[in-house]
CSV table of N, CA and C in Angstrom, one decimal:
chain,number,residue,atom,x,y,z
A,1,UNK,N,-7.0,-2.2,-1.5
A,1,UNK,CA,-6.9,-3.6,-1.3
A,1,UNK,C,-5.4,-3.8,-1.2
A,2,UNK,N,-5.0,-4.6,-0.2
A,2,UNK,CA,-3.6,-5.0,-0.1
A,2,UNK,C,-3.4,-6.3,-0.8
A,3,UNK,N,-2.2,-6.5,-1.4
A,3,UNK,CA,-1.9,-7.7,-2.1
A,3,UNK,C,-1.9,-8.9,-1.0
A,4,UNK,N,-2.0,-10.1,-1.5
A,4,UNK,CA,-2.0,-11.2,-0.7
A,4,UNK,C,-0.5,-11.5,-0.2
A,5,UNK,N,-0.4,-12.6,0.6
A,5,UNK,CA,1.0,-12.9,1.2
A,5,UNK,C,2.1,-13.0,0.1
A,6,UNK,N,3.2,-12.3,0.3
A,6,UNK,CA,4.3,-12.4,-0.6
A,6,UNK,C,5.2,-13.6,-0.2
A,7,UNK,N,6.0,-14.0,-1.1
A,7,UNK,CA,7.0,-15.1,-0.9
A,7,UNK,C,8.2,-14.5,-0.2
A,8,UNK,N,8.2,-14.4,1.1
A,8,UNK,CA,9.3,-13.8,1.8
A,8,UNK,C,9.2,-14.4,3.3
A,9,UNK,N,10.4,-14.6,3.9
A,9,UNK,CA,10.4,-15.0,5.3
A,9,UNK,C,9.9,-13.9,6.2
A,10,UNK,N,9.3,-14.3,7.3
A,10,UNK,CA,8.9,-13.3,8.3
A,10,UNK,C,10.1,-12.6,8.9
A,11,UNK,N,10.0,-11.4,9.2
A,11,UNK,CA,11.1,-10.6,9.8
A,11,UNK,C,12.1,-10.0,8.8
A,12,UNK,N,11.8,-10.1,7.5
A,12,UNK,CA,12.6,-9.5,6.5
A,12,UNK,C,12.1,-8.1,6.1
A,13,UNK,N,12.9,-7.1,6.0
A,13,UNK,CA,12.6,-5.8,5.6
A,13,UNK,C,12.4,-5.8,4.1
A,14,UNK,N,11.3,-5.5,3.6
A,14,UNK,CA,11.1,-5.4,2.1
A,14,UNK,C,10.1,-4.2,1.8
A,15,UNK,N,10.3,-3.6,0.8
A,15,UNK,CA,9.4,-2.5,0.4
A,15,UNK,C,9.3,-2.6,-1.1
A,16,UNK,N,10.3,-2.0,-1.9
A,16,UNK,CA,10.2,-2.0,-3.3
A,16,UNK,C,10.8,-3.2,-4.0
A,17,UNK,N,11.3,-4.2,-3.2
A,17,UNK,CA,11.8,-5.4,-3.8
A,17,UNK,C,10.7,-6.1,-4.5
A,18,UNK,N,10.9,-6.5,-5.7
A,18,UNK,CA,9.8,-7.1,-6.5
A,18,UNK,C,9.6,-8.6,-6.2
A,19,UNK,N,8.9,-8.8,-5.0
A,19,UNK,CA,8.7,-10.2,-4.6
A,19,UNK,C,7.4,-10.8,-5.3
A,20,UNK,N,7.5,-12.1,-5.5
A,20,UNK,CA,6.3,-12.8,-6.1
A,20,UNK,C,5.4,-13.1,-4.9
A,21,UNK,N,4.2,-13.6,-5.2
A,21,UNK,CA,3.3,-14.0,-4.2
A,21,UNK,C,3.6,-15.4,-3.7
A,22,UNK,N,3.2,-15.7,-2.4
A,22,UNK,CA,3.4,-17.0,-1.8
A,22,UNK,C,2.7,-18.1,-2.6
A,23,UNK,N,3.1,-19.3,-2.4
A,23,UNK,CA,2.5,-20.5,-3.0
A,23,UNK,C,1.0,-20.6,-2.7
A,24,UNK,N,0.6,-19.9,-1.7
A,24,UNK,CA,-0.8,-20.0,-1.2
A,24,UNK,C,-1.7,-19.0,-2.0
A,25,UNK,N,-1.2,-18.4,-3.1
A,25,UNK,CA,-1.9,-17.3,-3.8
A,25,UNK,C,-3.3,-17.7,-4.2
A,26,UNK,N,-3.5,-18.9,-4.8
A,26,UNK,CA,-4.8,-19.2,-5.3
A,26,UNK,C,-5.8,-19.4,-4.2
A,27,UNK,N,-5.4,-19.9,-3.1
A,27,UNK,CA,-6.2,-20.0,-1.9
A,27,UNK,C,-6.5,-18.6,-1.3
A,28,UNK,N,-5.5,-17.8,-1.2
A,28,UNK,CA,-5.6,-16.4,-0.7
A,28,UNK,C,-6.5,-15.6,-1.6
A,29,UNK,N,-6.4,-15.8,-2.9
A,29,UNK,CA,-7.2,-15.0,-3.9
A,29,UNK,C,-8.7,-15.3,-3.7
A,30,UNK,N,-9.0,-16.6,-3.4
A,30,UNK,CA,-10.4,-16.9,-3.2
A,30,UNK,C,-11.0,-16.1,-2.1
A,31,UNK,N,-10.2,-15.9,-1.1
A,31,UNK,CA,-10.7,-15.1,0.1
A,31,UNK,C,-10.9,-13.6,-0.4
A,32,UNK,N,-10.1,-13.1,-1.3
A,32,UNK,CA,-10.2,-11.8,-1.8
A,32,UNK,C,-11.5,-11.6,-2.6
A,33,UNK,N,-11.8,-12.7,-3.4
A,33,UNK,CA,-13.0,-12.6,-4.3
A,33,UNK,C,-14.2,-12.3,-3.5
A,34,UNK,N,-14.4,-12.8,-2.3
A,34,UNK,CA,-15.5,-12.6,-1.5
A,34,UNK,C,-15.6,-11.1,-1.0
A,35,UNK,N,-14.5,-10.4,-1.0
A,35,UNK,CA,-14.5,-9.0,-0.6
A,35,UNK,C,-14.5,-8.0,-1.8
A,36,UNK,N,-14.4,-8.5,-3.0
A,36,UNK,CA,-14.3,-7.7,-4.2
A,36,UNK,C,-15.6,-7.0,-4.5
A,37,UNK,N,-15.5,-5.7,-4.6
A,37,UNK,CA,-16.8,-4.9,-5.0
A,37,UNK,C,-17.2,-5.3,-6.4
A,38,UNK,N,-18.4,-5.1,-6.7
A,38,UNK,CA,-18.9,-5.4,-8.1
A,38,UNK,C,-19.0,-4.1,-8.9
A,39,UNK,N,-19.1,-4.3,-10.2
A,39,UNK,CA,-19.3,-3.1,-11.1
A,39,UNK,C,-18.3,-2.1,-11.0
A,40,UNK,N,-17.0,-2.5,-10.9
A,40,UNK,CA,-16.0,-1.5,-10.8
A,40,UNK,C,-15.6,-1.0,-12.2
A,41,UNK,N,-15.1,0.2,-12.3
A,41,UNK,CA,-14.6,0.8,-13.6
A,41,UNK,C,-13.3,0.3,-14.0
A,42,UNK,N,-12.4,0.3,-13.0
A,42,UNK,CA,-11.0,-0.2,-13.3
A,42,UNK,C,-10.3,-0.5,-12.0
A,43,UNK,N,-9.1,-1.1,-12.2
A,43,UNK,CA,-8.2,-1.4,-11.0
A,43,UNK,C,-6.9,-0.6,-11.3
A,44,UNK,N,-6.5,0.1,-10.3
A,44,UNK,CA,-5.1,0.7,-10.3
A,44,UNK,C,-4.2,-0.2,-9.5
A,45,UNK,N,-3.0,-0.4,-9.9
A,45,UNK,CA,-2.1,-1.2,-9.2
A,45,UNK,C,-0.7,-0.7,-9.2
A,46,UNK,N,0.0,-1.1,-8.1
A,46,UNK,CA,1.4,-0.9,-8.1
A,46,UNK,C,2.1,-1.9,-9.1
A,47,UNK,N,3.2,-1.5,-9.7
A,47,UNK,CA,3.9,-2.4,-10.7
A,47,UNK,C,4.6,-3.5,-10.0
A,48,UNK,N,4.7,-3.6,-8.7
A,48,UNK,CA,5.4,-4.7,-8.1
A,48,UNK,C,4.5,-5.9,-8.2
A,49,UNK,N,5.1,-7.0,-8.6
A,49,UNK,CA,4.4,-8.2,-9.0
A,49,UNK,C,3.4,-8.7,-8.0
A,50,UNK,N,3.7,-8.5,-6.7
A,50,UNK,CA,2.8,-9.0,-5.7
A,50,UNK,C,1.5,-8.3,-5.7
A,51,UNK,N,1.5,-7.1,-6.2
A,51,UNK,CA,0.2,-6.3,-6.4
A,51,UNK,C,-0.4,-6.6,-7.8
A,52,UNK,N,0.5,-6.4,-8.8
A,52,UNK,CA,0.0,-6.5,-10.2
A,52,UNK,C,-0.6,-7.9,-10.5
A,53,UNK,N,0.0,-8.9,-10.0
A,53,UNK,CA,-0.5,-10.3,-10.2
A,53,UNK,C,-1.9,-10.4,-9.7
A,54,UNK,N,-2.1,-9.9,-8.5
A,54,UNK,CA,-3.4,-10.0,-7.9
A,54,UNK,C,-4.4,-9.2,-8.7
A,55,UNK,N,-4.0,-8.0,-9.1
A,55,UNK,CA,-4.9,-7.1,-9.8
A,55,UNK,C,-5.3,-7.7,-11.2
A,56,UNK,N,-4.4,-8.3,-11.9
A,56,UNK,CA,-4.7,-8.9,-13.2
A,56,UNK,C,-5.5,-10.1,-13.1
A,57,UNK,N,-5.5,-10.7,-11.9
A,57,UNK,CA,-6.4,-11.9,-11.7
A,57,UNK,C,-7.8,-11.5,-11.4
A,58,UNK,N,-8.0,-10.2,-11.1
A,58,UNK,CA,-9.4,-9.8,-10.6
A,58,UNK,C,-10.2,-9.0,-11.7
A,59,UNK,N,-9.5,-8.4,-12.6
A,59,UNK,CA,-10.2,-7.5,-13.6
A,59,UNK,C,-9.4,-7.4,-14.8
A,60,UNK,N,-10.1,-7.0,-15.9
A,60,UNK,CA,-9.3,-6.9,-17.2
A,60,UNK,C,-8.9,-5.4,-17.4
A,61,UNK,N,-9.5,-4.4,-16.8
A,61,UNK,CA,-9.1,-3.0,-17.0
A,61,UNK,C,-8.2,-2.6,-15.9
A,62,UNK,N,-6.9,-2.7,-16.2
A,62,UNK,CA,-5.8,-2.5,-15.2
A,62,UNK,C,-5.0,-1.2,-15.6
A,63,UNK,N,-4.7,-0.4,-14.6
A,63,UNK,CA,-3.8,0.7,-14.8
A,63,UNK,C,-2.7,0.6,-13.8
A,64,UNK,N,-1.4,0.5,-14.3
A,64,UNK,CA,-0.3,0.4,-13.4
A,64,UNK,C,0.3,1.8,-13.2
A,65,UNK,N,0.6,2.0,-11.9
A,65,UNK,CA,1.1,3.4,-11.5
A,65,UNK,C,2.2,3.2,-10.5
A,66,UNK,N,3.4,3.7,-10.8
A,66,UNK,CA,4.6,3.7,-10.0
A,66,UNK,C,4.4,4.3,-8.6
A,67,UNK,N,3.5,5.3,-8.5
A,67,UNK,CA,3.3,6.0,-7.3
A,67,UNK,C,2.6,5.1,-6.2
A,68,UNK,N,2.1,3.9,-6.6
A,68,UNK,CA,1.5,3.0,-5.7
A,68,UNK,C,2.5,2.0,-5.1
A,69,UNK,N,3.7,2.1,-5.4
A,69,UNK,CA,4.8,1.2,-4.9
A,69,UNK,C,4.8,1.4,-3.3
A,70,UNK,N,5.4,0.4,-2.7
A,70,UNK,CA,5.6,0.5,-1.2
A,70,UNK,C,6.8,1.4,-1.0
A,71,UNK,N,7.0,1.8,0.3
A,71,UNK,CA,8.1,2.6,0.7
A,71,UNK,C,9.4,2.0,0.2
A,72,UNK,N,10.3,2.8,-0.2
A,72,UNK,CA,11.7,2.3,-0.7
A,72,UNK,C,12.6,2.2,0.6
A,73,UNK,N,12.9,1.0,1.0
A,73,UNK,CA,13.7,0.8,2.1
A,73,UNK,C,15.2,0.8,1.8
A,74,UNK,N,15.6,1.2,0.6
A,74,UNK,CA,17.0,1.4,0.2
A,74,UNK,C,17.9,0.2,0.6
A,75,UNK,N,18.9,0.6,1.4
A,75,UNK,CA,20.0,-0.3,1.8
A,75,UNK,C,19.5,-1.4,2.7
A,76,UNK,N,18.3,-1.2,3.3
A,76,UNK,CA,17.7,-2.2,4.2
A,76,UNK,C,16.9,-3.3,3.5
A,77,UNK,N,16.6,-3.1,2.2
A,77,UNK,CA,15.8,-4.1,1.5
A,77,UNK,C,16.4,-5.5,1.6
A,78,UNK,N,15.5,-6.4,2.0
A,78,UNK,CA,15.8,-7.9,2.1
A,78,UNK,C,16.7,-8.2,3.2
A,79,UNK,N,17.0,-7.3,4.1
A,79,UNK,CA,17.8,-7.7,5.3
A,79,UNK,C,16.8,-8.0,6.4
A,80,UNK,N,17.2,-8.9,7.3
A,80,UNK,CA,16.4,-9.1,8.5
A,80,UNK,C,16.3,-7.8,9.3
A,81,UNK,N,15.1,-7.5,9.8
A,81,UNK,CA,15.0,-6.3,10.6
A,81,UNK,C,16.0,-6.3,11.8
A,82,UNK,N,16.2,-7.5,12.4
A,82,UNK,CA,17.1,-7.6,13.5
A,82,UNK,C,18.6,-7.3,13.1
A,83,UNK,N,18.9,-7.4,11.9
A,83,UNK,CA,20.3,-7.2,11.4
A,83,UNK,C,20.6,-5.8,11.0
A,84,UNK,N,19.6,-4.9,11.0
A,84,UNK,CA,19.9,-3.5,10.6
A,84,UNK,C,20.5,-2.9,11.8
A,85,UNK,N,21.7,-2.3,11.7
A,85,UNK,CA,22.4,-1.7,12.8
A,85,UNK,C,21.6,-0.6,13.5
A,86,UNK,N,21.6,-0.7,14.8
A,86,UNK,CA,20.8,0.3,15.7
A,86,UNK,C,21.1,1.7,15.3
A,87,UNK,N,22.4,2.0,15.0
A,87,UNK,CA,22.8,3.4,14.7
A,87,UNK,C,22.1,3.9,13.4
A,88,UNK,N,21.7,2.9,12.5
A,88,UNK,CA,21.0,3.3,11.3
A,88,UNK,C,19.5,3.3,11.5
A,89,UNK,N,19.0,2.4,12.3
A,89,UNK,CA,17.5,2.3,12.4
A,89,UNK,C,16.9,3.2,13.4
A,90,UNK,N,17.7,3.6,14.4
A,90,UNK,CA,17.1,4.4,15.5
A,90,UNK,C,16.7,5.8,15.0
A,91,UNK,N,17.5,6.5,14.2
A,91,UNK,CA,17.0,7.8,13.7
A,91,UNK,C,15.7,7.7,12.9
A,92,UNK,N,15.6,6.6,12.2
A,92,UNK,CA,14.3,6.4,11.4
A,92,UNK,C,13.2,6.1,12.3
A,93,UNK,N,13.4,5.2,13.3
A,93,UNK,CA,12.4,4.9,14.3
A,93,UNK,C,11.9,6.1,15.1
A,94,UNK,N,12.8,7.0,15.4
A,94,UNK,CA,12.5,8.2,16.1
A,94,UNK,C,11.7,9.2,15.3
A,95,UNK,N,11.9,9.2,13.9
A,95,UNK,CA,11.2,10.1,13.1
A,95,UNK,C,11.0,9.5,11.7
A,96,UNK,N,10.3,8.4,11.6
A,96,UNK,CA,10.1,7.8,10.3
A,96,UNK,C,9.4,8.6,9.2
A,97,UNK,N,8.6,9.6,9.7
A,97,UNK,CA,7.9,10.5,8.8
A,97,UNK,C,8.9,11.3,7.9
A,98,UNK,N,9.9,11.9,8.5
A,98,UNK,CA,10.8,12.7,7.8
A,98,UNK,C,12.2,12.1,7.5
A,99,UNK,N,12.6,11.1,8.3
A,99,UNK,CA,14.0,10.6,8.1
A,99,UNK,C,14.0,9.6,6.9
A,100,UNK,N,14.9,9.8,6.0
A,100,UNK,CA,15.1,8.9,4.9
A,100,UNK,C,15.9,7.7,5.3
A,101,UNK,N,15.4,6.5,4.8
A,101,UNK,CA,16.2,5.3,5.0
A,101,UNK,C,17.4,5.4,4.1
A,102,UNK,N,18.6,4.9,4.6
A,102,UNK,CA,19.8,5.0,3.7
A,102,UNK,C,19.6,4.5,2.3
A,103,UNK,N,19.7,5.3,1.3
A,103,UNK,CA,19.5,4.9,-0.1
A,103,UNK,C,18.1,4.7,-0.4
A,104,UNK,N,17.1,5.1,0.4
A,104,UNK,CA,15.7,4.9,0.2
A,104,UNK,C,15.0,6.2,0.3
A,105,UNK,N,13.8,6.1,0.9
A,105,UNK,CA,13.0,7.3,1.0
A,105,UNK,C,12.4,7.4,2.4
A,106,UNK,N,11.8,8.6,2.7
A,106,UNK,CA,11.1,8.8,4.0
A,106,UNK,C,9.6,8.6,3.8
A,107,UNK,N,8.9,8.5,4.9
A,107,UNK,CA,7.5,8.3,4.8
A,107,UNK,C,6.8,9.5,4.1
A,108,UNK,N,7.3,10.7,4.3
A,108,UNK,CA,6.8,11.9,3.7
A,108,UNK,C,6.9,11.8,2.2
A,109,UNK,N,8.0,11.2,1.7
A,109,UNK,CA,8.2,10.9,0.2
A,109,UNK,C,7.0,10.0,-0.3
A,110,UNK,N,6.8,9.0,0.4
A,110,UNK,CA,5.7,8.1,0.1
A,110,UNK,C,4.3,8.8,0.1
A,111,UNK,N,4.1,9.6,1.2
A,111,UNK,CA,2.9,10.3,1.3
A,111,UNK,C,2.7,11.3,0.1
A,112,UNK,N,3.8,12.0,-0.3
A,112,UNK,CA,3.7,12.9,-1.4
A,112,UNK,C,3.3,12.3,-2.7
A,113,UNK,N,3.9,11.1,-3.0
A,113,UNK,CA,3.5,10.5,-4.2
A,113,UNK,C,2.1,9.9,-4.2
A,114,UNK,N,1.7,9.4,-3.0
A,114,UNK,CA,0.3,8.9,-2.9
A,114,UNK,C,-0.7,10.0,-3.0
A,115,UNK,N,-0.4,11.1,-2.5
A,115,UNK,CA,-1.3,12.3,-2.6
A,115,UNK,C,-1.4,12.8,-4.0
A,116,UNK,N,-0.3,12.7,-4.7
A,116,UNK,CA,-0.3,13.1,-6.1
A,116,UNK,C,-1.2,12.1,-6.9
A,117,UNK,N,-1.1,10.9,-6.6
A,117,UNK,CA,-2.0,9.9,-7.2
A,117,UNK,C,-3.5,10.2,-6.9
A,118,UNK,N,-3.8,10.5,-5.7
A,118,UNK,CA,-5.2,10.8,-5.3
A,118,UNK,C,-5.7,12.0,-6.0
A,119,UNK,N,-4.9,13.0,-6.1
A,119,UNK,CA,-5.3,14.3,-6.9
A,119,UNK,C,-5.6,13.9,-8.3
A,120,UNK,N,-4.7,13.2,-9.0
A,120,UNK,CA,-4.9,12.8,-10.4
A,120,UNK,C,-6.2,11.9,-10.5
A,121,UNK,N,-6.3,10.9,-9.6
A,121,UNK,CA,-7.5,10.0,-9.7
A,121,UNK,C,-8.8,10.8,-9.5
A,122,UNK,N,-8.8,11.8,-8.7
A,122,UNK,CA,-10.0,12.6,-8.4
A,122,UNK,C,-10.5,13.3,-9.7
A,123,UNK,N,-9.7,13.5,-10.7
A,123,UNK,CA,-10.1,14.2,-11.9
A,123,UNK,C,-10.6,13.2,-13.0
A,124,UNK,N,-10.5,11.9,-12.7
A,124,UNK,CA,-11.0,10.9,-13.6
A,124,UNK,C,-12.5,10.7,-13.5
A,125,UNK,N,-13.2,10.2,-14.6
A,125,UNK,CA,-14.6,10.1,-14.6
A,125,UNK,C,-15.1,8.8,-13.9
A,126,UNK,N,-14.3,8.1,-13.3
A,126,UNK,CA,-14.7,6.8,-12.7
A,126,UNK,C,-15.6,7.0,-11.5
A,127,UNK,N,-16.5,6.0,-11.3
A,127,UNK,CA,-17.4,6.0,-10.1
A,127,UNK,C,-16.9,5.0,-9.1
A,128,UNK,N,-16.3,3.9,-9.5
A,128,UNK,CA,-15.9,2.9,-8.6
A,128,UNK,C,-14.6,2.3,-9.1
A,129,UNK,N,-13.5,2.5,-8.2
A,129,UNK,CA,-12.2,2.1,-8.5
A,129,UNK,C,-11.6,1.2,-7.4
A,130,UNK,N,-10.9,0.2,-7.8
A,130,UNK,CA,-10.1,-0.6,-6.8
A,130,UNK,C,-8.7,-0.3,-6.9
A,131,UNK,N,-8.0,-0.1,-5.8
A,131,UNK,CA,-6.5,0.1,-5.9
A,131,UNK,C,-5.9,-1.0,-5.2
A,132,UNK,N,-5.0,-1.8,-5.9
A,132,UNK,CA,-4.3,-2.9,-5.3
A,132,UNK,C,-2.9,-2.4,-5.0
A,133,UNK,N,-2.5,-2.4,-3.8
A,133,UNK,CA,-1.2,-1.8,-3.4
A,133,UNK,C,-0.7,-2.5,-2.2
A,134,UNK,N,0.1,-1.7,-1.4
A,134,UNK,CA,0.8,-2.2,-0.2
A,134,UNK,C,0.4,-1.5,1.0
A,135,UNK,N,0.9,-2.0,2.2
A,135,UNK,CA,0.5,-1.4,3.5
A,135,UNK,C,0.8,0.1,3.6
A,136,UNK,N,1.9,0.5,3.1
A,136,UNK,CA,2.3,1.9,3.2
A,136,UNK,C,1.4,2.8,2.5
A,137,UNK,N,1.1,2.6,1.2
A,137,UNK,CA,0.1,3.5,0.5
A,137,UNK,C,-1.3,3.4,1.1
A,138,UNK,N,-1.7,2.2,1.6
A,138,UNK,CA,-3.0,2.1,2.2
A,138,UNK,C,-3.1,3.0,3.4
A,139,UNK,N,-2.0,3.0,4.3
A,139,UNK,CA,-2.0,3.8,5.4
A,139,UNK,C,-2.1,5.3,5.0
A,140,UNK,N,-1.4,5.7,4.0
A,140,UNK,CA,-1.5,7.1,3.5
A,140,UNK,C,-2.9,7.4,3.1
A,141,UNK,N,-3.5,6.6,2.3
A,141,UNK,CA,-4.9,6.9,1.8
A,141,UNK,C,-5.8,7.0,3.0
A,142,UNK,N,-5.8,6.0,3.9
A,142,UNK,CA,-6.7,6.1,5.0
A,142,UNK,C,-6.4,7.3,5.9
A,143,UNK,N,-5.2,7.4,6.3
A,143,UNK,CA,-4.8,8.5,7.2
A,143,UNK,C,-5.1,9.9,6.6
A,144,UNK,N,-4.9,10.0,5.3
A,144,UNK,CA,-5.1,11.3,4.7
A,144,UNK,C,-6.6,11.6,4.7
A,145,UNK,N,-7.4,10.7,4.3
A,145,UNK,CA,-8.9,10.9,4.3
A,145,UNK,C,-9.5,11.0,5.7
A,146,UNK,N,-8.8,10.4,6.7
A,146,UNK,CA,-9.3,10.6,8.1
A,146,UNK,C,-8.7,11.8,8.7
A,147,UNK,N,-7.9,12.6,8.0
A,147,UNK,CA,-7.2,13.8,8.4
A,147,UNK,C,-6.3,13.6,9.6
A,148,UNK,N,-5.6,12.5,9.6
A,148,UNK,CA,-4.7,12.2,10.7
A,148,UNK,C,-3.4,12.8,10.5
A,149,UNK,N,-2.6,13.0,11.5
A,149,UNK,CA,-1.2,13.4,11.4
A,149,UNK,C,-0.4,12.2,10.9
A,150,UNK,N,0.6,12.5,10.0
A,150,UNK,CA,1.3,11.3,9.4
A,150,UNK,C,2.0,10.5,10.5
A,151,UNK,N,2.4,11.1,11.6
A,151,UNK,CA,3.1,10.3,12.6
A,151,UNK,C,2.2,9.2,13.2
A,152,UNK,N,0.9,9.3,13.0
A,152,UNK,CA,-0.1,8.4,13.5
A,152,UNK,C,-0.6,7.4,12.5
A,153,UNK,N,-0.1,7.5,11.2
A,153,UNK,CA,-0.6,6.6,10.2
A,153,UNK,C,-0.3,5.1,10.5
A,154,UNK,N,0.8,4.9,11.2
A,154,UNK,CA,1.2,3.5,11.5
A,154,UNK,C,0.3,2.8,12.5
A,155,UNK,N,-0.7,3.6,13.1
A,155,UNK,CA,-1.7,3.0,13.9
A,155,UNK,C,-2.7,2.3,13.1
A,156,UNK,N,-2.7,2.5,11.8
A,156,UNK,CA,-3.7,1.9,10.9
A,156,UNK,C,-3.0,0.6,10.3
A,157,UNK,N,-3.7,-0.5,10.3
A,157,UNK,CA,-3.2,-1.7,9.8
A,157,UNK,C,-3.9,-2.2,8.5
A,158,UNK,N,-3.3,-3.0,7.7
A,158,UNK,CA,-3.9,-3.6,6.6
A,158,UNK,C,-3.2,-5.0,6.3
A,159,UNK,N,-4.0,-6.0,6.6
A,159,UNK,CA,-3.5,-7.4,6.5
A,159,UNK,C,-3.4,-7.8,5.0
A,160,UNK,N,-2.7,-8.8,4.7
A,160,UNK,CA,-2.6,-9.3,3.4
A,160,UNK,C,-4.0,-9.7,2.9
A,161,UNK,N,-4.3,-9.2,1.7
A,161,UNK,CA,-5.7,-9.4,1.1
A,161,UNK,C,-6.7,-8.6,1.8
A,162,UNK,N,-6.4,-7.7,2.7
A,162,UNK,CA,-7.3,-6.8,3.4
A,162,UNK,C,-7.9,-5.8,2.4
A,163,UNK,N,-9.2,-5.4,2.7
A,163,UNK,CA,-9.9,-4.5,1.8
A,163,UNK,C,-10.4,-3.4,2.7
A,164,UNK,N,-10.2,-2.1,2.3
A,164,UNK,CA,-10.7,-1.0,3.0
A,164,UNK,C,-11.6,-0.2,1.9
A,165,UNK,N,-12.6,0.5,2.4
A,165,UNK,CA,-13.5,1.2,1.5
A,165,UNK,C,-13.5,2.7,1.9
A,166,UNK,N,-13.3,3.5,0.9
A,166,UNK,CA,-13.4,5.0,1.1
A,166,UNK,C,-14.3,5.5,0.1
A,167,UNK,N,-15.4,6.1,0.5
A,167,UNK,CA,-16.4,6.7,-0.4
A,167,UNK,C,-16.1,8.2,-0.4
A,168,UNK,N,-15.9,8.7,-1.6
A,168,UNK,CA,-15.5,10.1,-1.8
A,168,UNK,C,-16.6,10.8,-2.6
A,169,UNK,N,-17.3,11.7,-2.0
A,169,UNK,CA,-18.3,12.5,-2.7
A,169,UNK,C,-17.9,13.9,-2.8
A,170,UNK,N,-18.7,14.7,-3.5
A,170,UNK,CA,-18.4,16.2,-3.6
A,170,UNK,C,-18.4,16.9,-2.3
A,171,UNK,N,-19.2,16.5,-1.4
A,171,UNK,CA,-19.3,17.2,-0.1
A,171,UNK,C,-18.8,16.4,1.1
A,172,UNK,N,-18.4,15.1,0.9
A,172,UNK,CA,-18.0,14.3,2.0
A,172,UNK,C,-17.0,13.2,1.6
A,173,UNK,N,-16.3,12.8,2.6
A,173,UNK,CA,-15.4,11.6,2.5
A,173,UNK,C,-15.8,10.7,3.6
A,174,UNK,N,-16.0,9.4,3.4
A,174,UNK,CA,-16.3,8.5,4.4
A,174,UNK,C,-15.5,7.2,4.3
A,175,UNK,N,-14.8,6.9,5.4
A,175,UNK,CA,-14.2,5.6,5.4
A,175,UNK,C,-15.2,4.6,5.9
A,176,UNK,N,-15.8,3.8,5.0
A,176,UNK,CA,-16.9,2.9,5.3
A,176,UNK,C,-16.4,1.7,6.1
A,177,UNK,N,-15.2,1.1,5.8
A,177,UNK,CA,-14.7,0.0,6.5
A,177,UNK,C,-13.2,0.0,6.2
A,178,UNK,N,-12.4,-0.7,7.2
A,178,UNK,CA,-11.0,-0.8,7.0
A,178,UNK,C,-10.6,-2.3,7.3
A,179,UNK,N,-9.7,-2.7,6.5
A,179,UNK,CA,-9.0,-4.0,6.7
A,179,UNK,C,-10.0,-5.2,6.8
A,180,UNK,N,-11.0,-5.2,6.0
A,180,UNK,CA,-12.0,-6.3,6.0
A,180,UNK,C,-11.4,-7.5,5.4
């Protein structure tokens, strides 16, 4: 599940900046309620308040995990995308998978920490878990389970408050729905 709308202007680069949720949170949250699965064991959440605030409003059993943070955009955090110099952004646009953002991380760094989270979660006794996080980690989870190449993960979208379902069994993995 992706957090609801954050309190930030459109066109601003943000990743690990700890933004609060928009003033529309209570209205947005009601839309999330209709998508919320029942009888869950726990919710894992990013520590960034836009995810954690939503998670805490949905369930009492919350586990906060740093690996669920959004991509670290380093020196670009809170800058308008249009103001990032072309000489800085073009190498990243050409190879966002491997190229690190100045002072930040590459998509492969995000992928590695999300996969570490998946490996650890798979060893837990839970049957039904909700993960409240950001677009980047959601792309990694879906792309990994769909066995996509990382360069294609950005073809997957996740709107604010969007819910995707992945059923993981001993013999199969099934993406039941995306961005509902």
